[in-house]
C-alpha cells in the first residue's frame, strides 16, 4: 500500500510538472505584469558570466540555475520591463543585461594584439571592457547595446584584422534600431605612394552622446590621416593625423558609424614632443586638449552635448 501511495504521489507530481511546463510554453501571457508588453522573438544570444535563470520574469521567483559565460540560449520573447523569455529545454526567464548580442562575450582563446590593446586602453581609463564578436549579419542588437547604457563600459567589436570599434557607454542616449556594421573595404595607392583605405558601411548610425572610437591596426612609422563622413552632406571631412610610431593604433573619436577614408603615409623622422603629447592625450581619450580641427568639430561634433566635448574621464 505504501508503495502504491508513493507511486500515485509521484504520478501526480509528474502531471503537475507537465502542467507547469505546458503553461509556460503556451502563448498565454498570464505571467506578464499589468501594463507590460511582450514581443515574440526567435534568436540566439549568449550568456554573460553568472547569468541567473528564473522560473518567472520576476526577481522574487524561483532561481532555476546559474549559467557561465558564452553559452548560447534560444531567446523566444522579450518583455518591455527588461526580461527575456528563453528556452533551454524548459521555458524560463533572464534579465536582458544577462545576455549579449548574437556573438560571444569574452576574449578569443588565441592571442590577438588588436583586442588586447583595446582592453588595455579601457583599463587605463578605468572602464570595464566587453568584447563582442559579431554574428554573420554583422549587427549589434539594440536591446543588448542599450542594456549597457549609463554604465562605465567600453564595448569592443572587431571588424577585421585592421579595424575595430570601441563604444563608450557612459552616456544615456539609446539607439532605436540594431547597429548594422556590414561594410565594404577597399585599398589603393594614391599618386604620392600613400596607402588609402576606404571603409563604406551599409547603414550610417549616429550615436548621440555616445563616442565610437575607430581603431586601425597599423605598423610603426606612419602618419595616418582619418577622414570621416559629414552626415549632413555625406562628404569626407579631414579629422586629424595620428602617428603610429607612437602606438599600433590610430584613434578617431567620433559620434557615428559611417563611411571613413584613411590615408597612411610613411614617416622617417621621430615625433616632436608636441606630437607625442598629442598622441598621449588621444590614447587617453582626451579629444581636444592639445589639438582642435575646427572644421571637423563644427561639422561632426556640434551634435555632441556640451559635456562630451572635453572629457578627461575622471568621474
PDB file of C-alpha atoms in Angstrom:
ATOM      1  CA  UNK A   1       0.000   0.000   0.000  1.00  0.00           C
ATOM      2  CA  UNK A   2       2.818   2.392   0.890  1.00  0.00           C
ATOM      3  CA  UNK A   3       4.471   1.709  -2.456  1.00  0.00           C
ATOM      4  CA  UNK A   4       1.161   2.342  -4.254  1.00  0.00           C
ATOM      5  CA  UNK A   5       0.683   5.605  -2.399  1.00  0.00           C
ATOM      6  CA  UNK A   6       4.186   6.721  -3.313  1.00  0.00           C
ATOM      7  CA  UNK A   7       3.565   5.781  -6.935  1.00  0.00           C
ATOM      8  CA  UNK A   8       0.351   7.819  -7.051  1.00  0.00           C
ATOM      9  CA  UNK A   9       2.109  10.763  -5.448  1.00  0.00           C
ATOM     10  CA  UNK A  10       4.928  10.573  -7.975  1.00  0.00           C
ATOM     11  CA  UNK A  11       2.444  10.392 -10.846  1.00  0.00           C
ATOM     12  CA  UNK A  12       0.549  13.428  -9.524  1.00  0.00           C
ATOM     13  CA  UNK A  13       3.821  15.329  -9.178  1.00  0.00           C
ATOM     14  CA  UNK A  14       4.772  14.463 -12.760  1.00  0.00           C
ATOM     15  CA  UNK A  15       1.366  15.627 -14.019  1.00  0.00           C
ATOM     16  CA  UNK A  16       1.754  18.869 -12.076  1.00  0.00           C
ATOM     17  CA  UNK A  17       5.199  19.476 -13.546  1.00  0.00           C
ATOM     18  CA  UNK A  18       3.917  18.815 -17.056  1.00  0.00           C
ATOM     19  CA  UNK A  19       1.085  21.260 -16.460  1.00  0.00           C
ATOM     20  CA  UNK A  20       3.521  23.937 -15.334  1.00  0.00           C
ATOM     21  CA  UNK A  21       5.725  23.361 -18.383  1.00  0.00           C
ATOM     22  CA  UNK A  22       2.737  23.384 -20.727  1.00  0.00           C
ATOM     23  CA  UNK A  23       1.539  26.640 -19.246  1.00  0.00           C
ATOM     24  CA  UNK A  24       4.978  28.147 -19.660  1.00  0.00           C
ATOM     25  CA  UNK A  25       5.276  27.008 -23.263  1.00  0.00           C
ATOM     26  CA  UNK A  26       1.753  28.075 -24.214  1.00  0.00           C
ATOM     27  CA  UNK A  27       1.194  31.521 -25.734  1.00  0.00           C
ATOM     28  CA  UNK A  28      -0.835  32.556 -22.668  1.00  0.00           C
ATOM     29  CA  UNK A  29       0.972  35.588 -21.301  1.00  0.00           C
ATOM     30  CA  UNK A  30      -0.669  35.470 -17.872  1.00  0.00           C
ATOM     31  CA  UNK A  31       2.787  35.830 -16.270  1.00  0.00           C
ATOM     32  CA  UNK A  32       3.010  39.387 -17.544  1.00  0.00           C
ATOM     33  CA  UNK A  33       2.844  42.195 -15.050  1.00  0.00           C
ATOM     34  CA  UNK A  34      -0.036  44.578 -15.655  1.00  0.00           C
ATOM     35  CA  UNK A  35       0.878  47.091 -18.341  1.00  0.00           C
ATOM     36  CA  UNK A  36       3.914  45.128 -19.552  1.00  0.00           C
ATOM     37  CA  UNK A  37       4.072  44.282 -23.242  1.00  0.00           C
ATOM     38  CA  UNK A  38       5.533  41.139 -24.781  1.00  0.00           C
ATOM     39  CA  UNK A  39       7.224  40.648 -28.158  1.00  0.00           C
ATOM     40  CA  UNK A  40       7.811  37.217 -29.701  1.00  0.00           C
ATOM     41  CA  UNK A  41      11.409  36.577 -30.769  1.00  0.00           C
ATOM     42  CA  UNK A  42      13.479  33.800 -32.290  1.00  0.00           C
ATOM     43  CA  UNK A  43      17.166  34.466 -31.851  1.00  0.00           C
ATOM     44  CA  UNK A  44      20.271  33.001 -30.242  1.00  0.00           C
ATOM     45  CA  UNK A  45      22.038  35.177 -27.674  1.00  0.00           C
ATOM     46  CA  UNK A  46      24.977  34.358 -25.409  1.00  0.00           C
ATOM     47  CA  UNK A  47      25.120  34.405 -21.639  1.00  0.00           C
ATOM     48  CA  UNK A  48      27.327  36.699 -19.630  1.00  0.00           C
ATOM     49  CA  UNK A  49      29.110  35.199 -16.644  1.00  0.00           C
ATOM     50  CA  UNK A  50      26.820  34.270 -13.722  1.00  0.00           C
ATOM     51  CA  UNK A  51      23.629  34.553 -15.768  1.00  0.00           C
ATOM     52  CA  UNK A  52      20.803  33.859 -13.303  1.00  0.00           C
ATOM     53  CA  UNK A  53      17.810  31.958 -14.726  1.00  0.00           C
ATOM     54  CA  UNK A  54      14.412  32.450 -13.079  1.00  0.00           C
ATOM     55  CA  UNK A  55      11.169  30.460 -13.184  1.00  0.00           C
ATOM     56  CA  UNK A  56       9.200  33.653 -13.887  1.00  0.00           C
ATOM     57  CA  UNK A  57      10.119  37.169 -15.095  1.00  0.00           C
ATOM     58  CA  UNK A  58      10.413  38.343 -11.511  1.00  0.00           C
ATOM     59  CA  UNK A  59      13.376  38.647  -9.145  1.00  0.00           C
ATOM     60  CA  UNK A  60      11.264  37.091  -6.396  1.00  0.00           C
ATOM     61  CA  UNK A  61      10.551  33.916  -8.372  1.00  0.00           C
ATOM     62  CA  UNK A  62      12.464  30.658  -8.016  1.00  0.00           C
ATOM     63  CA  UNK A  63      16.055  30.608  -9.295  1.00  0.00           C
ATOM     64  CA  UNK A  64      16.341  27.621 -11.642  1.00  0.00           C
ATOM     65  CA  UNK A  65      20.066  27.745 -12.343  1.00  0.00           C
ATOM     66  CA  UNK A  66      23.060  29.998 -12.952  1.00  0.00           C
ATOM     67  CA  UNK A  67      24.890  29.778 -16.288  1.00  0.00           C
ATOM     68  CA  UNK A  68      28.503  30.720 -17.038  1.00  0.00           C
ATOM     69  CA  UNK A  69      29.687  32.955 -19.877  1.00  0.00           C
ATOM     70  CA  UNK A  70      29.442  32.255 -23.630  1.00  0.00           C
ATOM     71  CA  UNK A  71      26.617  29.690 -23.510  1.00  0.00           C
ATOM     72  CA  UNK A  72      24.151  30.067 -26.428  1.00  0.00           C
ATOM     73  CA  UNK A  73      20.488  30.277 -25.435  1.00  0.00           C
ATOM     74  CA  UNK A  74      17.366  30.479 -27.560  1.00  0.00           C
ATOM     75  CA  UNK A  75      15.503  33.734 -26.892  1.00  0.00           C
ATOM     76  CA  UNK A  76      11.796  33.324 -27.672  1.00  0.00           C
ATOM     77  CA  UNK A  77      10.405  36.585 -26.352  1.00  0.00           C
ATOM     78  CA  UNK A  78      11.102  39.948 -24.750  1.00  0.00           C
ATOM     79  CA  UNK A  79       9.195  41.855 -22.078  1.00  0.00           C
ATOM     80  CA  UNK A  80       9.121  45.628 -22.002  1.00  0.00           C
ATOM     81  CA  UNK A  81      10.125  45.575 -18.324  1.00  0.00           C
ATOM     82  CA  UNK A  82      13.588  44.185 -19.129  1.00  0.00           C
ATOM     83  CA  UNK A  83      13.219  40.385 -19.203  1.00  0.00           C
ATOM     84  CA  UNK A  84      13.865  37.774 -21.884  1.00  0.00           C
ATOM     85  CA  UNK A  85      11.845  34.577 -22.194  1.00  0.00           C
ATOM     86  CA  UNK A  86      14.287  31.790 -23.115  1.00  0.00           C
ATOM     87  CA  UNK A  87      14.086  28.120 -23.996  1.00  0.00           C
ATOM     88  CA  UNK A  88      16.838  25.918 -22.547  1.00  0.00           C
ATOM     89  CA  UNK A  89      14.804  22.718 -22.716  1.00  0.00           C
ATOM     90  CA  UNK A  90      12.240  24.383 -20.490  1.00  0.00           C
ATOM     91  CA  UNK A  91      10.842  27.891 -20.692  1.00  0.00           C
ATOM     92  CA  UNK A  92      12.413  30.284 -18.195  1.00  0.00           C
ATOM     93  CA  UNK A  93      13.483  33.900 -17.843  1.00  0.00           C
ATOM     94  CA  UNK A  94      16.600  36.060 -17.559  1.00  0.00           C
ATOM     95  CA  UNK A  95      17.212  39.788 -17.262  1.00  0.00           C
ATOM     96  CA  UNK A  96      18.152  41.409 -20.578  1.00  0.00           C
ATOM     97  CA  UNK A  97      21.521  42.547 -19.274  1.00  0.00           C
ATOM     98  CA  UNK A  98      22.380  38.893 -18.535  1.00  0.00           C
ATOM     99  CA  UNK A  99      22.716  38.154 -22.262  1.00  0.00           C
ATOM    100  CA  UNK A 100      24.750  39.694 -25.022  1.00  0.00           C
ATOM    101  CA  UNK A 101      24.376  40.112 -28.764  1.00  0.00           C
ATOM    102  CA  UNK A 102      24.426  37.325 -31.342  1.00  0.00           C
ATOM    103  CA  UNK A 103      28.117  36.735 -30.764  1.00  0.00           C
ATOM    104  CA  UNK A 104      30.090  35.588 -27.780  1.00  0.00           C
ATOM    105  CA  UNK A 105      31.222  37.785 -24.924  1.00  0.00           C
ATOM    106  CA  UNK A 106      34.756  37.337 -23.653  1.00  0.00           C
ATOM    107  CA  UNK A 107      38.144  37.387 -25.309  1.00  0.00           C
ATOM    108  CA  UNK A 108      39.080  34.848 -28.007  1.00  0.00           C
ATOM    109  CA  UNK A 109      41.182  31.954 -26.791  1.00  0.00           C
ATOM    110  CA  UNK A 110      44.010  32.762 -29.202  1.00  0.00           C
ATOM    111  CA  UNK A 111      46.199  35.831 -28.694  1.00  0.00           C
ATOM    112  CA  UNK A 112      45.042  38.951 -30.531  1.00  0.00           C
ATOM    113  CA  UNK A 113      47.143  42.117 -30.262  1.00  0.00           C
ATOM    114  CA  UNK A 114      44.343  44.360 -31.511  1.00  0.00           C
ATOM    115  CA  UNK A 115      41.873  43.205 -28.877  1.00  0.00           C
ATOM    116  CA  UNK A 116      44.496  43.127 -26.151  1.00  0.00           C
ATOM    117  CA  UNK A 117      45.459  46.743 -26.883  1.00  0.00           C
ATOM    118  CA  UNK A 118      41.810  47.832 -26.811  1.00  0.00           C
ATOM    119  CA  UNK A 119      41.357  46.045 -23.489  1.00  0.00           C
ATOM    120  CA  UNK A 120      44.442  47.754 -22.067  1.00  0.00           C
ATOM    121  CA  UNK A 121      43.179  51.186 -23.137  1.00  0.00           C
ATOM    122  CA  UNK A 122      39.841  50.530 -21.430  1.00  0.00           C
ATOM    123  CA  UNK A 123      41.693  49.539 -18.270  1.00  0.00           C
ATOM    124  CA  UNK A 124      43.898  52.647 -18.424  1.00  0.00           C
ATOM    125  CA  UNK A 125      40.883  54.964 -18.369  1.00  0.00           C
ATOM    126  CA  UNK A 126      39.006  52.926 -15.754  1.00  0.00           C
ATOM    127  CA  UNK A 127      36.353  51.264 -17.910  1.00  0.00           C
ATOM    128  CA  UNK A 128      35.035  47.717 -17.862  1.00  0.00           C
ATOM    129  CA  UNK A 129      35.906  46.012 -21.162  1.00  0.00           C
ATOM    130  CA  UNK A 130      33.357  43.876 -23.001  1.00  0.00           C
ATOM    131  CA  UNK A 131      34.354  42.130 -26.211  1.00  0.00           C
ATOM    132  CA  UNK A 132      31.590  41.239 -28.681  1.00  0.00           C
ATOM    133  CA  UNK A 133      32.180  39.018 -31.701  1.00  0.00           C
ATOM    134  CA  UNK A 134      29.607  39.669 -34.387  1.00  0.00           C
ATOM    135  CA  UNK A 135      27.238  37.208 -35.997  1.00  0.00           C
ATOM    136  CA  UNK A 136      27.032  36.638 -39.749  1.00  0.00           C
ATOM    137  CA  UNK A 137      24.639  39.586 -40.070  1.00  0.00           C
ATOM    138  CA  UNK A 138      27.305  41.902 -38.562  1.00  0.00           C
ATOM    139  CA  UNK A 139      24.812  43.514 -36.179  1.00  0.00           C
ATOM    140  CA  UNK A 140      24.696  44.544 -32.555  1.00  0.00           C
ATOM    141  CA  UNK A 141      21.174  44.112 -31.244  1.00  0.00           C
ATOM    142  CA  UNK A 142      19.672  47.364 -29.974  1.00  0.00           C
ATOM    143  CA  UNK A 143      18.406  45.841 -26.715  1.00  0.00           C
ATOM    144  CA  UNK A 144      21.870  44.459 -25.942  1.00  0.00           C
ATOM    145  CA  UNK A 145      23.563  47.752 -26.812  1.00  0.00           C
ATOM    146  CA  UNK A 146      21.055  49.712 -24.750  1.00  0.00           C
ATOM    147  CA  UNK A 147      21.434  47.386 -21.766  1.00  0.00           C
ATOM    148  CA  UNK A 148      24.922  48.860 -21.229  1.00  0.00           C
ATOM    149  CA  UNK A 149      23.772  52.491 -21.421  1.00  0.00           C
ATOM    150  CA  UNK A 150      24.925  54.673 -18.492  1.00  0.00           C
ATOM    151  CA  UNK A 151      27.465  52.073 -17.360  1.00  0.00           C
ATOM    152  CA  UNK A 152      31.182  52.837 -17.415  1.00  0.00           C
ATOM    153  CA  UNK A 153      31.812  50.198 -20.056  1.00  0.00           C
ATOM    154  CA  UNK A 154      33.574  50.007 -23.398  1.00  0.00           C
ATOM    155  CA  UNK A 155      32.066  47.567 -25.891  1.00  0.00           C
ATOM    156  CA  UNK A 156      34.678  46.460 -28.403  1.00  0.00           C
ATOM    157  CA  UNK A 157      33.826  44.984 -31.793  1.00  0.00           C
ATOM    158  CA  UNK A 158      36.489  43.682 -34.167  1.00  0.00           C
ATOM    159  CA  UNK A 159      35.552  44.163 -37.831  1.00  0.00           C
ATOM    160  CA  UNK A 160      38.717  42.728 -39.362  1.00  0.00           C
ATOM    161  CA  UNK A 161      42.441  42.492 -38.642  1.00  0.00           C
ATOM    162  CA  UNK A 162      42.854  46.241 -39.150  1.00  0.00           C
ATOM    163  CA  UNK A 163      39.636  47.730 -37.900  1.00  0.00           C
ATOM    164  CA  UNK A 164      37.826  47.697 -34.585  1.00  0.00           C
ATOM    165  CA  UNK A 165      35.217  49.917 -32.941  1.00  0.00           C
ATOM    166  CA  UNK A 166      35.023  50.891 -29.288  1.00  0.00           C
ATOM    167  CA  UNK A 167      31.663  52.083 -27.973  1.00  0.00           C
ATOM    168  CA  UNK A 168      31.884  54.092 -24.752  1.00  0.00           C
ATOM    169  CA  UNK A 169      28.649  53.505 -22.912  1.00  0.00           C
ATOM    170  CA  UNK A 170      28.708  56.113 -20.151  1.00  0.00           C
ATOM    171  CA  UNK A 171      26.078  58.393 -21.639  1.00  0.00           C
ATOM    172  CA  UNK A 172      22.299  57.927 -21.589  1.00  0.00           C
ATOM    173  CA  UNK A 173      21.268  58.021 -25.239  1.00  0.00           C
ATOM    174  CA  UNK A 174      19.715  54.797 -26.502  1.00  0.00           C
ATOM    175  CA  UNK A 175      19.708  53.614 -30.107  1.00  0.00           C
ATOM    176  CA  UNK A 176      16.344  52.876 -31.707  1.00  0.00           C
ATOM    177  CA  UNK A 177      17.443  50.107 -34.066  1.00  0.00           C
ATOM    178  CA  UNK A 178      20.080  47.406 -34.340  1.00  0.00           C
ATOM    179  CA  UNK A 179      23.529  48.717 -35.288  1.00  0.00           C
ATOM    180  CA  UNK A 180      24.450  47.316 -38.684  1.00  0.00           C
ATOM    181  CA  UNK A 181      28.225  47.038 -39.054  1.00  0.00           C
ATOM    182  CA  UNK A 182      28.260  45.446 -42.505  1.00  0.00           C
ATOM    183  CA  UNK A 183      30.945  47.223 -44.513  1.00  0.00           C
ATOM    184  CA  UNK A 184      32.969  47.133 -47.717  1.00  0.00           C
ATOM    185  CA  UNK A 185      36.680  47.850 -47.576  1.00  0.00           C
ATOM    186  CA  UNK A 186      38.870  48.929 -50.490  1.00  0.00           C
ATOM    187  CA  UNK A 187      42.609  49.649 -50.574  1.00  0.00           C
ATOM    188  CA  UNK A 188      44.505  51.688 -53.167  1.00  0.00           C
ATOM    189  CA  UNK A 189      47.746  53.661 -53.588  1.00  0.00           C
ATOM    190  CA  UNK A 190      47.498  57.380 -54.382  1.00  0.00           C
ATOM    191  CA  UNK A 191      49.822  59.497 -56.540  1.00  0.00           C
ATOM    192  CA  UNK A 192      52.091  60.176 -53.551  1.00  0.00           C
ATOM    193  CA  UNK A 193      52.573  56.492 -52.810  1.00  0.00           C
ATOM    194  CA  UNK A 194      50.333  56.619 -49.733  1.00  0.00           C
ATOM    195  CA  UNK A 195      48.075  53.696 -48.872  1.00  0.00           C
ATOM    196  CA  UNK A 196      44.413  54.761 -48.937  1.00  0.00           C
ATOM    197  CA  UNK A 197      41.840  52.640 -47.112  1.00  0.00           C
ATOM    198  CA  UNK A 198      38.156  53.371 -47.648  1.00  0.00           C
ATOM    199  CA  UNK A 199      35.501  51.827 -45.435  1.00  0.00           C
ATOM    200  CA  UNK A 200      31.895  52.059 -46.603  1.00  0.00           C
ATOM    201  CA  UNK A 201      29.149  50.942 -44.215  1.00  0.00           C
ATOM    202  CA  UNK A 202      25.768  49.742 -45.445  1.00  0.00           C
ATOM    203  CA  UNK A 203      23.944  51.874 -42.868  1.00  0.00           C
ATOM    204  CA  UNK A 204      25.151  55.051 -41.209  1.00  0.00           C
ATOM    205  CA  UNK A 205      24.392  55.214 -37.483  1.00  0.00           C
ATOM    206  CA  UNK A 206      24.645  58.416 -35.498  1.00  0.00           C
ATOM    207  CA  UNK A 207      25.306  57.928 -31.791  1.00  0.00           C
ATOM    208  CA  UNK A 208      24.021  60.928 -29.923  1.00  0.00           C
ATOM    209  CA  UNK A 209      26.223  61.455 -26.907  1.00  0.00           C
ATOM    210  CA  UNK A 210      27.989  58.133 -27.388  1.00  0.00           C
ATOM    211  CA  UNK A 211      31.548  58.092 -28.666  1.00  0.00           C
ATOM    212  CA  UNK A 212      32.602  55.437 -31.158  1.00  0.00           C
ATOM    213  CA  UNK A 213      36.385  55.204 -31.456  1.00  0.00           C
ATOM    214  CA  UNK A 214      37.564  53.544 -34.632  1.00  0.00           C
ATOM    215  CA  UNK A 215      40.910  51.863 -34.178  1.00  0.00           C
ATOM    216  CA  UNK A 216      43.125  50.927 -37.068  1.00  0.00           C
ATOM    217  CA  UNK A 217      45.908  48.448 -36.513  1.00  0.00           C
ATOM    218  CA  UNK A 218      48.963  49.641 -38.379  1.00  0.00           C
ATOM    219  CA  UNK A 219      52.710  49.203 -38.418  1.00  0.00           C
ATOM    220  CA  UNK A 220      55.039  51.747 -36.895  1.00  0.00           C
ATOM    221  CA  UNK A 221      56.386  54.908 -38.566  1.00  0.00           C
ATOM    222  CA  UNK A 222      53.226  56.010 -40.328  1.00  0.00           C
ATOM    223  CA  UNK A 223      51.200  59.206 -40.338  1.00  0.00           C
ATOM    224  CA  UNK A 224      47.540  58.186 -40.555  1.00  0.00           C
ATOM    225  CA  UNK A 225      45.066  60.859 -41.603  1.00  0.00           C
ATOM    226  CA  UNK A 226      41.443  59.945 -40.919  1.00  0.00           C
ATOM    227  CA  UNK A 227      38.585  61.462 -42.880  1.00  0.00           C
ATOM    228  CA  UNK A 228      35.036  60.937 -41.621  1.00  0.00           C
ATOM    229  CA  UNK A 229      31.712  61.485 -43.332  1.00  0.00           C
ATOM    230  CA  UNK A 230      29.633  64.561 -42.581  1.00  0.00           C
ATOM    231  CA  UNK A 231      26.157  63.052 -42.194  1.00  0.00           C
ATOM    232  CA  UNK A 232      24.544  66.261 -43.495  1.00  0.00           C
ATOM    233  CA  UNK A 233      26.479  66.493 -46.759  1.00  0.00           C
ATOM    234  CA  UNK A 234      27.930  62.944 -46.990  1.00  0.00           C
ATOM    235  CA  UNK A 235      31.281  64.452 -47.919  1.00  0.00           C
ATOM    236  CA  UNK A 236      34.557  63.467 -46.277  1.00  0.00           C
ATOM    237  CA  UNK A 237      35.933  65.882 -43.687  1.00  0.00           C
ATOM    238  CA  UNK A 238      39.548  65.592 -42.579  1.00  0.00           C
ATOM    239  CA  UNK A 239      39.580  64.908 -38.872  1.00  0.00           C
ATOM    240  CA  UNK A 240      43.154  64.574 -37.742  1.00  0.00           C
ATOM    241  CA  UNK A 241      46.518  62.933 -38.302  1.00  0.00           C
ATOM    242  CA  UNK A 242      47.666  60.198 -35.933  1.00  0.00           C
ATOM    243  CA  UNK A 243      51.176  58.817 -35.661  1.00  0.00           C
ATOM    244  CA  UNK A 244      51.553  55.062 -35.397  1.00  0.00           C
ATOM    245  CA  UNK A 245      55.192  55.368 -34.402  1.00  0.00           C
ATOM    246  CA  UNK A 246      53.694  56.147 -31.021  1.00  0.00           C
ATOM    247  CA  UNK A 247      51.178  53.331 -30.965  1.00  0.00           C
ATOM    248  CA  UNK A 248      49.942  50.405 -33.014  1.00  0.00           C
ATOM    249  CA  UNK A 249      46.588  52.110 -33.361  1.00  0.00           C
ATOM    250  CA  UNK A 250      45.249  55.323 -34.800  1.00  0.00           C
ATOM    251  CA  UNK A 251      42.298  56.697 -32.856  1.00  0.00           C
ATOM    252  CA  UNK A 252      39.332  58.527 -34.318  1.00  0.00           C
ATOM    253  CA  UNK A 253      36.939  59.822 -31.650  1.00  0.00           C
ATOM    254  CA  UNK A 254      33.628  60.177 -33.482  1.00  0.00           C
ATOM    255  CA  UNK A 255      29.917  60.022 -32.752  1.00  0.00           C
ATOM    256  CA  UNK A 256      28.875  57.855 -35.646  1.00  0.00           C
ATOM    257  CA  UNK A 257      29.366  54.658 -37.571  1.00  0.00           C
ATOM    258  CA  UNK A 258      29.702  55.958 -41.124  1.00  0.00           C
ATOM    259  CA  UNK A 259      31.987  55.907 -44.154  1.00  0.00           C
ATOM    260  CA  UNK A 260      35.642  56.709 -43.496  1.00  0.00           C
ATOM    261  CA  UNK A 261      38.773  57.223 -45.567  1.00  0.00           C
ATOM    262  CA  UNK A 262      42.222  56.665 -44.072  1.00  0.00           C
ATOM    263  CA  UNK A 263      45.422  57.827 -45.756  1.00  0.00           C
ATOM    264  CA  UNK A 264      48.631  56.204 -44.474  1.00  0.00           C
ATOM    265  CA  UNK A 265      51.904  57.979 -45.275  1.00  0.00           C
ATOM    266  CA  UNK A 266      55.335  56.679 -44.344  1.00  0.00           C
ATOM    267  CA  UNK A 267      57.295  58.914 -41.967  1.00  0.00           C
ATOM    268  CA  UNK A 268      61.053  58.845 -41.489  1.00  0.00           C
ATOM    269  CA  UNK A 269      61.670  61.138 -38.535  1.00  0.00           C
ATOM    270  CA  UNK A 270      60.866  60.714 -34.868  1.00  0.00           C
ATOM    271  CA  UNK A 271      57.898  62.615 -33.490  1.00  0.00           C
ATOM    272  CA  UNK A 272      58.280  66.014 -31.909  1.00  0.00           C
ATOM    273  CA  UNK A 273      57.473  66.457 -28.237  1.00  0.00           C
ATOM    274  CA  UNK A 274      54.220  68.254 -29.066  1.00  0.00           C
ATOM    275  CA  UNK A 275      53.195  65.402 -31.364  1.00  0.00           C
ATOM    276  CA  UNK A 276      53.926  62.878 -28.628  1.00  0.00           C
ATOM    277  CA  UNK A 277      51.874  64.873 -26.124  1.00  0.00           C
ATOM    278  CA  UNK A 278      49.025  64.976 -28.608  1.00  0.00           C
ATOM    279  CA  UNK A 279      49.188  61.220 -29.108  1.00  0.00           C
ATOM    280  CA  UNK A 280      49.242  60.666 -25.343  1.00  0.00           C
ATOM    281  CA  UNK A 281      46.059  62.703 -24.997  1.00  0.00           C
ATOM    282  CA  UNK A 282      44.397  60.857 -27.852  1.00  0.00           C
ATOM    283  CA  UNK A 283      45.289  57.493 -26.371  1.00  0.00           C
ATOM    284  CA  UNK A 284      43.724  58.544 -23.078  1.00  0.00           C
ATOM    285  CA  UNK A 285      40.613  59.698 -24.914  1.00  0.00           C
ATOM    286  CA  UNK A 286      41.032  63.449 -24.433  1.00  0.00           C
ATOM    287  CA  UNK A 287      39.799  64.716 -27.733  1.00  0.00           C
ATOM    288  CA  UNK A 288      40.630  68.410 -27.971  1.00  0.00           C
ATOM    289  CA  UNK A 289      43.026  69.335 -25.203  1.00  0.00           C
ATOM    290  CA  UNK A 290      46.079  69.583 -27.414  1.00  0.00           C
ATOM    291  CA  UNK A 291      44.594  69.863 -30.869  1.00  0.00           C
ATOM    292  CA  UNK A 292      41.403  71.187 -32.400  1.00  0.00           C
ATOM    293  CA  UNK A 293      40.348  70.841 -36.010  1.00  0.00           C
ATOM    294  CA  UNK A 294      37.591  73.469 -36.191  1.00  0.00           C
ATOM    295  CA  UNK A 295      36.138  72.285 -39.494  1.00  0.00           C
ATOM    296  CA  UNK A 296      35.772  68.724 -38.283  1.00  0.00           C
ATOM    297  CA  UNK A 297      34.458  69.789 -34.904  1.00  0.00           C
ATOM    298  CA  UNK A 298      31.801  72.085 -36.374  1.00  0.00           C
ATOM    299  CA  UNK A 299      30.596  69.538 -38.925  1.00  0.00           C
ATOM    300  CA  UNK A 300      30.592  66.408 -36.770  1.00  0.00           C
ATOM    301  CA  UNK A 301      30.962  67.158 -33.078  1.00  0.00           C
ATOM    302  CA  UNK A 302      28.495  70.018 -32.993  1.00  0.00           C
ATOM    303  CA  UNK A 303      25.995  67.209 -32.487  1.00  0.00           C
ATOM    304  CA  UNK A 304      27.586  66.261 -29.182  1.00  0.00           C
ATOM    305  CA  UNK A 305      26.229  67.505 -25.893  1.00  0.00           C
ATOM    306  CA  UNK A 306      28.404  70.165 -24.302  1.00  0.00           C
ATOM    307  CA  UNK A 307      29.564  67.813 -21.551  1.00  0.00           C
ATOM    308  CA  UNK A 308      31.101  65.417 -24.082  1.00  0.00           C
ATOM    309  CA  UNK A 309      33.344  67.944 -25.837  1.00  0.00           C
ATOM    310  CA  UNK A 310      36.220  67.881 -23.344  1.00  0.00           C
ATOM    311  CA  UNK A 311      36.414  64.620 -21.461  1.00  0.00           C
ATOM    312  CA  UNK A 312      39.147  63.533 -19.057  1.00  0.00           C
ATOM    313  CA  UNK A 313      37.246  60.516 -17.723  1.00  0.00           C
ATOM    314  CA  UNK A 314      37.889  61.410 -14.096  1.00  0.00           C
ATOM    315  CA  UNK A 315      34.438  60.601 -12.762  1.00  0.00           C
TER     316      UNK A 315
END
